[in-house]
Amino acid sequence: VDLLWLSTDDVRRTNVTFVNPDTTGATMSVHFTGADGVTTADVGVFVPARGIAQLTDVFRNVAAAVKAANHAANASAARAHITSSTRFYALAFVISNDNNTAGISLPRLSPQ
């Protein structure tokens, strides 16, 4: 699945949440891409059986290269492509650092 319209700007933070409904643990492979379509960051996230995991403030913690490239290009949009060998659900929260209001990026099936 893809999560679109993730924010890398300094006034927001982006958290990505994963849900694993299966009876065995699974690793989600996440590929973040910056606005230039070239700068990327990859991370694996283990989600326990019937569990939830979250990456918090991803563009500060695990995808800083994407944030830096966007900042240099005066852009803030990024996206994530997520795969797993099991069923899963993922969504992202883009949260204001000023007042904690949140926008939600819901998953979109990736073209095959």
CSV table of C-alpha atoms in Angstrom, one decimal:
chain,number,residue,atom,x,y,z
A,1,VAL,CA,0.0,0.0,0.0
A,2,ASP,CA,1.0,3.6,-0.4
A,3,LEU,CA,0.5,6.5,2.1
A,4,LEU,CA,0.5,9.8,0.4
A,5,TRP,CA,0.8,13.4,1.5
A,6,LEU,CA,3.1,12.9,4.4
A,7,SER,CA,4.7,16.1,5.7
A,8,THR,CA,8.4,16.7,6.3
A,9,ASP,CA,8.1,20.3,7.4
A,10,ASP,CA,9.3,21.5,10.8
A,11,VAL,CA,5.8,22.6,12.1
A,12,ARG,CA,4.4,19.0,11.8
A,13,ARG,CA,5.4,15.5,12.7
A,14,THR,CA,4.4,12.4,10.9
A,15,ASN,CA,3.7,9.1,12.7
A,16,VAL,CA,3.0,5.9,10.8
A,17,THR,CA,1.0,3.1,12.5
A,18,PHE,CA,0.8,-0.5,11.4
A,19,VAL,CA,-1.8,-3.2,12.4
A,20,ASN,CA,-1.1,-6.9,12.0
A,21,PRO,CA,-4.3,-9.0,12.2
A,22,ASP,CA,-2.6,-12.3,11.7
A,23,THR,CA,-1.7,-14.9,14.3
A,24,THR,CA,2.1,-14.6,13.6
A,25,GLY,CA,4.4,-11.6,13.8
A,26,ALA,CA,5.4,-9.9,10.6
A,27,THR,CA,7.9,-7.3,9.4
A,28,MET,CA,6.6,-4.4,7.4
A,29,SER,CA,9.1,-3.0,4.9
A,30,VAL,CA,8.6,0.8,4.5
A,31,HIS,CA,10.1,2.8,1.7
A,32,PHE,CA,9.9,6.6,2.1
A,33,THR,CA,10.3,8.9,-0.9
A,34,GLY,CA,10.8,12.6,-0.9
A,35,ALA,CA,9.2,15.2,-3.1
A,36,ASP,CA,12.0,14.9,-5.7
A,37,GLY,CA,11.1,11.3,-6.3
A,38,VAL,CA,14.8,10.4,-5.8
A,39,THR,CA,15.7,10.7,-2.1
A,40,THR,CA,14.6,7.7,-0.1
A,41,ALA,CA,14.9,6.0,3.2
A,42,ASP,CA,14.0,2.4,4.0
A,43,VAL,CA,13.1,0.9,7.4
A,44,GLY,CA,11.7,-2.4,8.6
A,45,VAL,CA,9.2,-2.5,11.4
A,46,PHE,CA,8.3,-5.7,13.3
A,47,VAL,CA,4.6,-5.9,14.3
A,48,PRO,CA,3.7,-8.7,16.7
A,49,ALA,CA,0.8,-11.1,16.1
A,50,ARG,CA,-2.5,-9.3,16.3
A,51,GLY,CA,-0.6,-6.3,17.3
A,52,ILE,CA,0.2,-2.7,16.6
A,53,ALA,CA,3.4,-0.8,16.0
A,54,GLN,CA,4.2,2.8,15.3
A,55,LEU,CA,7.0,4.9,13.8
A,56,THR,CA,7.0,8.2,15.6
A,57,ASP,CA,8.2,11.5,14.0
A,58,VAL,CA,9.5,9.5,11.0
A,59,PHE,CA,11.2,12.4,9.2
A,60,ARG,CA,13.2,13.3,12.3
A,61,ASN,CA,14.0,9.7,13.4
A,62,VAL,CA,14.3,7.3,10.5
A,63,ALA,CA,13.9,9.3,7.3
A,64,ALA,CA,16.0,12.4,8.0
A,65,ALA,CA,17.5,12.3,4.5
A,66,VAL,CA,14.1,12.7,3.0
A,67,LYS,CA,13.4,15.7,5.2
A,68,ALA,CA,16.8,17.3,4.4
A,69,ALA,CA,16.2,16.9,0.6
A,70,ASN,CA,12.7,18.3,0.8
A,71,HIS,CA,14.0,21.3,2.9
A,72,ALA,CA,16.7,22.0,0.3
A,73,ALA,CA,14.0,21.9,-2.4
A,74,ASN,CA,11.6,24.1,-0.4
A,75,ALA,CA,9.1,21.2,-0.5
A,76,SER,CA,7.4,19.2,2.3
A,77,ALA,CA,5.5,16.4,0.6
A,78,ALA,CA,6.6,12.8,1.0
A,79,ARG,CA,5.1,9.3,0.6
A,80,ALA,CA,5.6,5.8,1.9
A,81,HIS,CA,5.3,2.5,0.1
A,82,ILE,CA,4.7,-0.4,2.5
A,83,THR,CA,4.9,-4.2,1.9
A,84,SER,CA,4.7,-7.3,4.0
A,85,SER,CA,4.4,-11.0,3.5
A,86,THR,CA,1.2,-11.0,5.7
A,87,ARG,CA,-2.0,-9.0,5.8
A,88,PHE,CA,-1.7,-5.6,7.4
A,89,TYR,CA,-3.2,-2.2,7.7
A,90,ALA,CA,-1.3,1.1,7.8
A,91,LEU,CA,-2.1,4.7,8.2
A,92,ALA,CA,-0.3,7.9,9.0
A,93,PHE,CA,-1.0,10.8,11.2
A,94,VAL,CA,0.3,14.3,10.3
A,95,ILE,CA,0.3,16.2,13.6
A,96,SER,CA,0.7,19.9,14.2
A,97,ASN,CA,3.5,20.7,16.6
A,98,ASP,CA,1.7,24.0,17.4
A,99,ASN,CA,-1.7,22.7,18.6
A,100,ASN,CA,-1.6,18.8,18.1
A,101,THR,CA,-4.4,18.9,15.5
A,102,ALA,CA,-4.0,15.8,13.2
A,103,GLY,CA,-4.7,14.9,9.6
A,104,ILE,CA,-4.9,11.3,8.6
A,105,SER,CA,-3.3,9.7,5.5
A,106,LEU,CA,-5.3,6.5,4.7
A,107,PRO,CA,-3.7,3.7,2.7
A,108,ARG,CA,-4.1,3.4,-1.1
A,109,LEU,CA,-3.5,0.2,-2.9
A,110,SER,CA,-0.4,0.4,-5.0
A,111,PRO,CA,-0.5,-0.3,-8.7
A,112,GLN,CA,0.9,-3.7,-9.5
